[in-house]
Coordinates of C-alpha atoms in Angstrom, one line a residue:
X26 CA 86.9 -31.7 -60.8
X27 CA 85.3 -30.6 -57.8
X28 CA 82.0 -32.0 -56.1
X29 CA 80.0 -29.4 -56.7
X30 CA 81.2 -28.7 -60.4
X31 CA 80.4 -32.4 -60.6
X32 CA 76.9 -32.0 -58.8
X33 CA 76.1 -29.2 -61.4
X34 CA 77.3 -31.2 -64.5
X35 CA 75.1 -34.4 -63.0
X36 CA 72.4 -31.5 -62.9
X37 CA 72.5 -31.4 -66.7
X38 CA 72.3 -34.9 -67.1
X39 CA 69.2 -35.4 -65.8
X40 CA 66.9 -32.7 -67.2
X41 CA 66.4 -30.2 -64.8
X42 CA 64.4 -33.2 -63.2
X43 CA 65.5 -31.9 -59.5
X44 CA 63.7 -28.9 -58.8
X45 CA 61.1 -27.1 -55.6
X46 CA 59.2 -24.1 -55.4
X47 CA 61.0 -22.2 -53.0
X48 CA 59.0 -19.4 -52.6
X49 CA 55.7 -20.6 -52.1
X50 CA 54.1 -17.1 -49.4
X51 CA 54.7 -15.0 -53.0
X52 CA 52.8 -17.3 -55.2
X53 CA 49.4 -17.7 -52.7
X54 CA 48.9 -13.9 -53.7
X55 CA 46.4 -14.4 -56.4
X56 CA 46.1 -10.7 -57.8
X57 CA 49.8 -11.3 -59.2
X58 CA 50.3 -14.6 -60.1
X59 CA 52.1 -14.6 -63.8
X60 CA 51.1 -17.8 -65.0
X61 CA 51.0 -17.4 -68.9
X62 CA 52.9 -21.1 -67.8
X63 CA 50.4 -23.2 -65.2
X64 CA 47.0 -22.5 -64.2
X65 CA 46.2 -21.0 -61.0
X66 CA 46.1 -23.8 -58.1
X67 CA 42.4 -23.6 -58.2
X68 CA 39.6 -25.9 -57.5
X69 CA 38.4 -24.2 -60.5
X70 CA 40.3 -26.5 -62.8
X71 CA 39.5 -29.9 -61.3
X72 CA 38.9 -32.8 -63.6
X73 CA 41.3 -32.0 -66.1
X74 CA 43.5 -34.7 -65.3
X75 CA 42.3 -38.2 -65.3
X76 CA 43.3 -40.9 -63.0
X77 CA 42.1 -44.0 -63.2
X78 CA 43.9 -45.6 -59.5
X79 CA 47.1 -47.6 -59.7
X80 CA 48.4 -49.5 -62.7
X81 CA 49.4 -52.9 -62.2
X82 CA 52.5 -52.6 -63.9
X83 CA 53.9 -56.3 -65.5
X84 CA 56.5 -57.7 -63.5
X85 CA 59.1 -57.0 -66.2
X86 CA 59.4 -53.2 -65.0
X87 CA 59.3 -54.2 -61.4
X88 CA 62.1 -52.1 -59.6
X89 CA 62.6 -50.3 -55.5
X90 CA 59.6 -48.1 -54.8
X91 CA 60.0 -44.8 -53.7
X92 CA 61.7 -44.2 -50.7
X93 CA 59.1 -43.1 -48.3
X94 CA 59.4 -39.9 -46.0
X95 CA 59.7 -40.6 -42.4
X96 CA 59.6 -37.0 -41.7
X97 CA 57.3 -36.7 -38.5
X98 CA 57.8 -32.7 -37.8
X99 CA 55.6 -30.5 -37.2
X100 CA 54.2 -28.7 -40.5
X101 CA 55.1 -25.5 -41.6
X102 CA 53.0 -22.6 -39.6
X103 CA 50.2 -20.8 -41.2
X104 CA 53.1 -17.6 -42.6
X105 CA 54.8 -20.3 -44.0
X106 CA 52.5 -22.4 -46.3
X107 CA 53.7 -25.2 -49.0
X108 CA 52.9 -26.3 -52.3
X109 CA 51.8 -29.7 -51.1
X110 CA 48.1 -28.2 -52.7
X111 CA 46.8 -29.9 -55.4
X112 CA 48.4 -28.8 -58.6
X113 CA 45.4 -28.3 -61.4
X114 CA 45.6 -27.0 -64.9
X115 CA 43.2 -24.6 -67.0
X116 CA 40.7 -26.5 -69.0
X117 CA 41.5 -26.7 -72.5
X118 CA 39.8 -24.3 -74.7
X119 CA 39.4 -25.4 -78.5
X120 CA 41.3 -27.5 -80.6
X121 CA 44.7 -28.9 -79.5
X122 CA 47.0 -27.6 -81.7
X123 CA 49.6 -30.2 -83.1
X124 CA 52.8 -30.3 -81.7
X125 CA 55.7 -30.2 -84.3
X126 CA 59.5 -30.6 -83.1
X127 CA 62.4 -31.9 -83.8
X128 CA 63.4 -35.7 -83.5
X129 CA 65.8 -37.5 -81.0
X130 CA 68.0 -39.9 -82.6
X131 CA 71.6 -40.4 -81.7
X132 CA 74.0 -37.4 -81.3
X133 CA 73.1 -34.2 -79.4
X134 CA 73.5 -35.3 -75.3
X135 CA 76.0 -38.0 -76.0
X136 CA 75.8 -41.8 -74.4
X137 CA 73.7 -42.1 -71.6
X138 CA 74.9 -44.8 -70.1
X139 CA 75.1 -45.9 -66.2
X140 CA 77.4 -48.7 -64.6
X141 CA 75.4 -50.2 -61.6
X142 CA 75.6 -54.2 -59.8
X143 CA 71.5 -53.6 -60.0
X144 CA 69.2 -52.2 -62.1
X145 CA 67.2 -50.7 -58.8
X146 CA 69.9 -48.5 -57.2
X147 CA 69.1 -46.2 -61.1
X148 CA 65.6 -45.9 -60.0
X149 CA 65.3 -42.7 -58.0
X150 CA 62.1 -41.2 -56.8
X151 CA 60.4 -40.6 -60.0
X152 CA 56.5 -41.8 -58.1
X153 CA 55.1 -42.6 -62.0
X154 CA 57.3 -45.2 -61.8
X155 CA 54.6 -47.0 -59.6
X156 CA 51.4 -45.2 -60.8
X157 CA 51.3 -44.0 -64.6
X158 CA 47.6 -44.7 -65.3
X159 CA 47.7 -40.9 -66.8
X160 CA 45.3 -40.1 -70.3
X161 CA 46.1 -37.0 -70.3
X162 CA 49.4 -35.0 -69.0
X163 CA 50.3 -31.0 -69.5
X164 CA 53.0 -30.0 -72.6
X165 CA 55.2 -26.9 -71.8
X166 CA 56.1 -24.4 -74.0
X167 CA 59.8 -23.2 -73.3
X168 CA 59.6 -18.6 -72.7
X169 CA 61.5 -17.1 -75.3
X170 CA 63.2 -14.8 -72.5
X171 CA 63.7 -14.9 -68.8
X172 CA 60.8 -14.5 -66.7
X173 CA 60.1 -12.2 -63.6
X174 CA 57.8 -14.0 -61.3
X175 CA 59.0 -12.6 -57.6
X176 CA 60.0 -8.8 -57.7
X177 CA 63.2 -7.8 -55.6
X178 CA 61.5 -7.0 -52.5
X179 CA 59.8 -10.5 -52.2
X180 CA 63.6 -12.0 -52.9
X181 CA 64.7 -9.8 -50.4
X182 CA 62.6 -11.1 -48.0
X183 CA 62.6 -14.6 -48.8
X184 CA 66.6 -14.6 -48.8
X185 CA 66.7 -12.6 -45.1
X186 CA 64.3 -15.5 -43.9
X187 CA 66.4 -17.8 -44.6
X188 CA 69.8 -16.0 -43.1
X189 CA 67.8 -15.8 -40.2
X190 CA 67.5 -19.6 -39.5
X191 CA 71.1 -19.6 -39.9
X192 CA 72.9 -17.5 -38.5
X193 CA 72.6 -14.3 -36.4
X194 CA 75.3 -12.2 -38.1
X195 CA 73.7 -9.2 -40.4
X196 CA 71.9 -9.7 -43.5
X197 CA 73.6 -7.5 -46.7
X198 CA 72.2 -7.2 -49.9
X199 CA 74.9 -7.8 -52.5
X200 CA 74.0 -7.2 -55.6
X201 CA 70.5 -7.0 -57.6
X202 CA 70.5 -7.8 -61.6
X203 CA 69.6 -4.3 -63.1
X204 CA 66.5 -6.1 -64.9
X205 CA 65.2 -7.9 -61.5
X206 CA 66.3 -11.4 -62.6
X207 CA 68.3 -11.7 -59.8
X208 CA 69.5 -10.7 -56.2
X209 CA 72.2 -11.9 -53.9
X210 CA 73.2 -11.3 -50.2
X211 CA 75.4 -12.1 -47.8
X212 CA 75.3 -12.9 -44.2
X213 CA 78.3 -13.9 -42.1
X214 CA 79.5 -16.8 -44.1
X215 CA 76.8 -17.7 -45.5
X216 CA 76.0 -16.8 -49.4
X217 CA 72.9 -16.4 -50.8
X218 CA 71.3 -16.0 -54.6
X219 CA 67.8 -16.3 -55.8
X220 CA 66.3 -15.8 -59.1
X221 CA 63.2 -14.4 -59.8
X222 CA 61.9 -17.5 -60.9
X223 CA 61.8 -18.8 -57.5
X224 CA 65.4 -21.1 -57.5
X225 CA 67.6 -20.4 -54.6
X226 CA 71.3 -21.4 -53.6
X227 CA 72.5 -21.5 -50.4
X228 CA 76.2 -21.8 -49.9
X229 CA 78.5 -22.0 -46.6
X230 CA 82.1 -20.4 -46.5
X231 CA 82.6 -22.8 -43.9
X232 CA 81.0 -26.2 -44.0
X233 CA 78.3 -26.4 -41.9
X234 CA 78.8 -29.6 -39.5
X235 CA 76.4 -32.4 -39.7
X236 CA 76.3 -35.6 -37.2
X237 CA 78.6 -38.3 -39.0
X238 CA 75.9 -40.5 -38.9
X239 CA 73.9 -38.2 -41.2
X240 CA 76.6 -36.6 -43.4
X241 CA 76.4 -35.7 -47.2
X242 CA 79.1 -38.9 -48.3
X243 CA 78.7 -38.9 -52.4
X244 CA 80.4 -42.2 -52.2
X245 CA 78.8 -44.3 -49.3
X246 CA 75.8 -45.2 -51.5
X247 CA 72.2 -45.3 -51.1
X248 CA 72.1 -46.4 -47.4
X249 CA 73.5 -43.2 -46.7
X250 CA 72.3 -40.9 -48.9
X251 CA 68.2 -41.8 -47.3
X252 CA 69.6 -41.3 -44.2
X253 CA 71.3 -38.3 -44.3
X254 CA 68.3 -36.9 -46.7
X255 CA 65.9 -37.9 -43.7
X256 CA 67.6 -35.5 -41.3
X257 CA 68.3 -32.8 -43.4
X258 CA 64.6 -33.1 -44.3
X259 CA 63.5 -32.2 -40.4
X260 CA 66.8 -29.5 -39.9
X261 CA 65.7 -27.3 -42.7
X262 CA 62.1 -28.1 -43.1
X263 CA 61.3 -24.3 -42.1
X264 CA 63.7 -23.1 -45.6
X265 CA 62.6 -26.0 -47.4
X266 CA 58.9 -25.6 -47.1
X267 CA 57.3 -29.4 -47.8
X268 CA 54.6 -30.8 -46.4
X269 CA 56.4 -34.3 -47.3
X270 CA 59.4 -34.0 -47.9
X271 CA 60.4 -37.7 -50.3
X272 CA 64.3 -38.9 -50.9
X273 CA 65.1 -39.1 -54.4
X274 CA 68.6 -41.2 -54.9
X275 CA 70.1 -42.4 -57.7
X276 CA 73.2 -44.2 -57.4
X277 CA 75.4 -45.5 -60.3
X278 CA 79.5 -46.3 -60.4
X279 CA 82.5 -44.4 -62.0
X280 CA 85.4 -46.0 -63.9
X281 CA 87.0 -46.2 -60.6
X282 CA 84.4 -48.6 -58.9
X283 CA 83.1 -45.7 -56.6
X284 CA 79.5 -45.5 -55.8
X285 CA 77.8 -42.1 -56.7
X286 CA 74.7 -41.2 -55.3
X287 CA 72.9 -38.1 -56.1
X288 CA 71.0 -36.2 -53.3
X289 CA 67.6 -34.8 -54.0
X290 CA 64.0 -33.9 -52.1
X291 CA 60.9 -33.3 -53.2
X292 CA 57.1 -32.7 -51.9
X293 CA 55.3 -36.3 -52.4
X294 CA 51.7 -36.2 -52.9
X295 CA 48.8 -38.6 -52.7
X296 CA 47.7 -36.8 -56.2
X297 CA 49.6 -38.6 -58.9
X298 CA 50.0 -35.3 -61.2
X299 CA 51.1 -32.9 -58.4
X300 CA 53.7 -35.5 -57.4
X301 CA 54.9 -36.3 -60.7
X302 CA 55.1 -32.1 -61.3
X303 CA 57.0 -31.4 -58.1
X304 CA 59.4 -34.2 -58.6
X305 CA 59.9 -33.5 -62.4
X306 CA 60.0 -29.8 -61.9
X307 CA 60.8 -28.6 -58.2
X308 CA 63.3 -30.0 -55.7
X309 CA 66.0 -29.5 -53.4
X310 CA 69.9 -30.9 -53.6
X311 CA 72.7 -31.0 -51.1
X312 CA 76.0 -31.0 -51.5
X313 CA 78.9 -32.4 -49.0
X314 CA 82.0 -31.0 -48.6
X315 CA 85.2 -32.6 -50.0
X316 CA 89.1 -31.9 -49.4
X317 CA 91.9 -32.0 -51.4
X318 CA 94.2 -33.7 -49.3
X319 CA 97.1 -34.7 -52.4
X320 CA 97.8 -34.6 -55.6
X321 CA 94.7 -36.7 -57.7
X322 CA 97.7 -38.0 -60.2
X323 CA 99.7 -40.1 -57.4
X324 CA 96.6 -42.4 -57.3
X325 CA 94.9 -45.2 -59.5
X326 CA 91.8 -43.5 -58.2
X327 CA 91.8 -39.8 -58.1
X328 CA 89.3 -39.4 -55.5
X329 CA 91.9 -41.1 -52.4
X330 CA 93.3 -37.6 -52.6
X331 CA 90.3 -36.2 -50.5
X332 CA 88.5 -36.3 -47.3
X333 CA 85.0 -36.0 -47.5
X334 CA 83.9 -34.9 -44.2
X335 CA 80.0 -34.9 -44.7
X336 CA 79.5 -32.1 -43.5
X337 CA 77.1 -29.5 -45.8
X338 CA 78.7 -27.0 -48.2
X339 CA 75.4 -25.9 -50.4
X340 CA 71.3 -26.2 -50.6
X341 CA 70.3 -25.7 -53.9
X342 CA 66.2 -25.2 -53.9
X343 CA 65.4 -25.3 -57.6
X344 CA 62.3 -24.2 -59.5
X345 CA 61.9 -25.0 -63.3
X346 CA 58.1 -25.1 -62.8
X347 CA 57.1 -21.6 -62.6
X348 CA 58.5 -20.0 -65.8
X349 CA 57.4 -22.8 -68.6
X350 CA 54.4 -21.8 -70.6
X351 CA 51.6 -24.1 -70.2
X352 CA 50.7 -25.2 -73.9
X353 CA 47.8 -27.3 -72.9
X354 CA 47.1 -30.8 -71.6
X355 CA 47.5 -33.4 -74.4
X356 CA 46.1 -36.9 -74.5
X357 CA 48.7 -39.2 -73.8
X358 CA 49.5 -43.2 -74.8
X359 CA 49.1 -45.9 -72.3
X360 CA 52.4 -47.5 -70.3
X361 CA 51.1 -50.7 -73.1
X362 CA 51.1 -48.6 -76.0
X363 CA 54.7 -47.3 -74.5
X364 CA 56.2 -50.8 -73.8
X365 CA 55.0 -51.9 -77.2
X366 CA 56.8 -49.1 -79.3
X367 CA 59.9 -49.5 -77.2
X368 CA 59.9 -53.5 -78.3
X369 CA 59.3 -52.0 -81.7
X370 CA 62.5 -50.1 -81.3
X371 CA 60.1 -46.9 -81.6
X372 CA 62.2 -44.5 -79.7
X373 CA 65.1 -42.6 -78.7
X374 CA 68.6 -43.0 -77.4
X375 CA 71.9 -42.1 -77.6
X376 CA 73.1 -45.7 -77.2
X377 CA 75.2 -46.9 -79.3
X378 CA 73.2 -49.5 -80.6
X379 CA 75.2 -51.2 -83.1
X380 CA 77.8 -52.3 -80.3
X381 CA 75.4 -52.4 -77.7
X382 CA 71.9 -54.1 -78.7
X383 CA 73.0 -55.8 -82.0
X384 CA 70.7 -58.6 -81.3
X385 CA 67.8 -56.0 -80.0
X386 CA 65.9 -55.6 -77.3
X387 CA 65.9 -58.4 -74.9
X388 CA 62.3 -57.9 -73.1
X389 CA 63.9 -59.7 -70.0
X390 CA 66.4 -57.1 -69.6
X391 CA 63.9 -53.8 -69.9
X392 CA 63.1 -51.9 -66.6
X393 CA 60.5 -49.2 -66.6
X394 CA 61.9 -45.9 -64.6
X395 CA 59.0 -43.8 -65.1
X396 CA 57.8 -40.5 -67.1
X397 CA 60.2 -38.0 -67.5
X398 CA 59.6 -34.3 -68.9
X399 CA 62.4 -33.7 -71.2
X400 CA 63.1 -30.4 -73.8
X401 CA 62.8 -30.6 -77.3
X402 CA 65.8 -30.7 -78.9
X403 CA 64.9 -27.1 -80.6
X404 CA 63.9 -26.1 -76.8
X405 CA 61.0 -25.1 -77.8
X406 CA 58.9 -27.3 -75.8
X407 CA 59.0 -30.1 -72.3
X408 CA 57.0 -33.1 -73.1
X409 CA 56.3 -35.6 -71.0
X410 CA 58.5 -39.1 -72.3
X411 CA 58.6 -42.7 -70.9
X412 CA 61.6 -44.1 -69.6
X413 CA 63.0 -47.0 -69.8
X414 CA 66.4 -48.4 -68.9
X415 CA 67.6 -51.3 -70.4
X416 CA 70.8 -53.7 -69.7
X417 CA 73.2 -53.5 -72.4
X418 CA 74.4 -56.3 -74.8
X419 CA 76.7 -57.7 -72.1
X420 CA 79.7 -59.0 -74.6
X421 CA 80.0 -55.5 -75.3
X422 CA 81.3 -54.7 -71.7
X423 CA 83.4 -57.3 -71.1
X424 CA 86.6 -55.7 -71.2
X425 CA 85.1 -52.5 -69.8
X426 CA 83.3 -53.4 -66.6
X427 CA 85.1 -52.5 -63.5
X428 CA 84.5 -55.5 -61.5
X429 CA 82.6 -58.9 -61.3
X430 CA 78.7 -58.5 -61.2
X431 CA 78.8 -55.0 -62.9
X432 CA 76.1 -54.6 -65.6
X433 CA 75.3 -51.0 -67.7
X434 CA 72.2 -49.9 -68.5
X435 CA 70.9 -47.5 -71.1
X436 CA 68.5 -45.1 -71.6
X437 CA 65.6 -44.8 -74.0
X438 CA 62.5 -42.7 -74.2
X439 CA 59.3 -43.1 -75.8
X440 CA 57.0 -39.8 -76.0
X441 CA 53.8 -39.8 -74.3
X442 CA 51.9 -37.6 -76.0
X443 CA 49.6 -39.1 -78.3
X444 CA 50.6 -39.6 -82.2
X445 CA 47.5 -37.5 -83.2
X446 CA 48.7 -34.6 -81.5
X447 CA 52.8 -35.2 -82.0
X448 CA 55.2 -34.5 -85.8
X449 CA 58.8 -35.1 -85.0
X450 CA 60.8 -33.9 -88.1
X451 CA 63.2 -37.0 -89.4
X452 CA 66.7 -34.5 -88.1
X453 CA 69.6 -36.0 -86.6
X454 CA 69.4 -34.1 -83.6
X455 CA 68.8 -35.2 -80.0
X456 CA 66.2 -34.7 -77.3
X457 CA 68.2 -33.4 -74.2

């Protein structure tokens, strides 16, 4: 498998958490925003979310925080304005309706499971992790069809901006979806797609070369991966379009003992919901480049058959924000309430529990990674979830664990959304 058929299926595994608005000029045009999905970035909204400053978290989920930005540049010029604006929601109007769905037992997404010498190299970026004092958070409801939020002349546009910061050879139009859901170009060796929902990939024919010292490795571990995310943060701030641009890393092990880190930014913010938004819903991923060098079957470990230069082979800006319905902002449960259900074994998983937690939850071995928006399992809505990873029943893994020190850890989820406002039907199906 290649990196970047491996970057796409990691994609999937971690629910379109990884995603940027990358078209942010478009959206400012008020008279044609299509938000049937979120409000209008409006002062007009304000107060719908409450914060109530930082939680003191027990020391039980205490973990890395996030990686700060050390981006210094310049910010983007007036033409060229970011979503680092507050991100507010309509007021609700009337009742709430109640939200009925499908449960999320065992089954659907398979095991969730990560292999890691410490619990903190899982914890990426997600900023709830350190602030989730939220009472109320928004519910999506997923479109029934694609979406058209830019029109082909704005993707046209945005896509020849971005050829034009790199490279100087023409800009040709490819090929436009007959519907407007799409449009692709071309420009030297560079490749470009965008869909009218605002997610854009950026390929190079030919790798573009980074400084060693900064290069894309997906196997020299966290180290790395901040670094390198630093500097392509201030090289392609003017196609990324943050104000503050934050590393997101996770890093876990394969069967092989290799480290796998997983590249991400996203726009931090000082407000609590428009940084938990961007990071759940907008970001940007980079991919290195990797060469087959031999045949993957001569080795114990498939991956000595390639050369991973570092340099840069894709930029994928993606945007799962702008084409959700907004349902409404719902009361939510505390991180207590949370933590308390989870001891209760009130949750969902695809672990194995059986072989893994026969004994249950060891409260010792419980680390909060912060609230993720998942789909329903009938993807009919996102709800907001709190996640936690805990160490699995070690006797279990120990004829599986690659080395000495290696631990696993397991996912499980606990939806946020208040009982009062939440059914899940009792069907073996899973939340993905």
């Amino acid at each position: 498998m290649k990196k970047n058929e491996r970057l796409m299926e990691q994609l999937g595994e971690v629910d379109d958490k990884y995603i940027i608005e990358a078209a942010p000029e478009t959206r400012s045009k008020k008279g044609r925003v299509k938000w049937t999905i979120i409000g209008p970035l409006a002062a007009a909204a304000a107060g719908v979310v409450l914060w109530q400053g930082v939680n003191n978290i027990p020391d039980r989920n205490a973990g890395k925080k996030s990686p700060e930005s050390n981006i210094t540049s310049e910010q983007p010029t007036e033409e060229k304005k970011t979503y680092s604006q507050i991100i507010e929601f309509p007021e609700n109007t009337g009742e709430l309706p109640v939200i009925r769905t499908q449960n999320g037992e065992t089954g659907g997404m398979g095991f969730e499971g990560f292999w890691a010498y410490n619990v903190s190299t899982l914890l990426d970026g997600n900023p709830s992790r350190e602030n989730c004092n939220f009472t109320e958070l928004p519910v999506f409801i997923e479109p029934d069809e694609a979406v058209n939020i830019y029109t082909t002349e704005e993707m046209t546009e945005r896509l020849r901006d971005i050829a034009g910061q790199l490279t100087e050879e023409e800009f040709i139009p490819v090929s436009e979806n007959h519907y407007g859901y799409d449009f692709s170009a071309q420009a030297g060796d560079v490749s470009l797609f965008m869909s009218s929902s605002g997610s854009i990939d950026i390929n190079f024919e030919t790798a573009a070369e980074l400084p060693d010292e900064y290069g894309v490795y997906f196997m020299k571990g966290e180290e790395q991966a901040l670094k390198s995310l630093n500097y392509l943060a201030e090289k392609y701030r003017d196609i990324i379009r943050m104000n503050n641009p934050t590393p997101s890393v996770f890093t876990d092990y394969d069967i092989y003992n290799n480290a796998s880190s997983s590249y991400s930014l996203f726009d931090n913010s000082e407000d609590p919901l428009t940084a938990l938004m961007n990071y759940s819903f907008r970001n940007v991923m980079f991919c290195g480049e990797e060469i087959q060098t031999d045949d993957p079957d001569k080795y114990a470990n498939p991956y000595d058959a390639y050369e991973y230069t570092g340099n840069l082979t894709a930029i994928y800006l993606n945007d799962n924000f702008s084409y959700k319905n907004f349902a409404g902002t719902y009361p939510v449960i505390s991180y207590d309430e949370a933590y308390e259900k989870l001891i209760s074994r009130e949750y969902y998983t695809t672990v194995w529990e059986e072989d893994y937690l026969p004994d249950g939850i060891n409260p010792d071995e419980v680390t909060f990674s912060g609230i993720t928006y998942k789909r329903t399992a009938d993807y009919k809505y996102t709800l907001p979830f709190y996640r936690f990873l805990i160490e699995l029943h070690p006797e279990r893994n120990e004829k599986s664990r690659h080395s000495e020190g290696m631990k696993e850890f397991g996912a499980y989820y606990v939806p946020a959304v208040s009982p009062d406002y939440l059914v899940i039907e009792n069907e073996d199906v899973a939340f993905n």
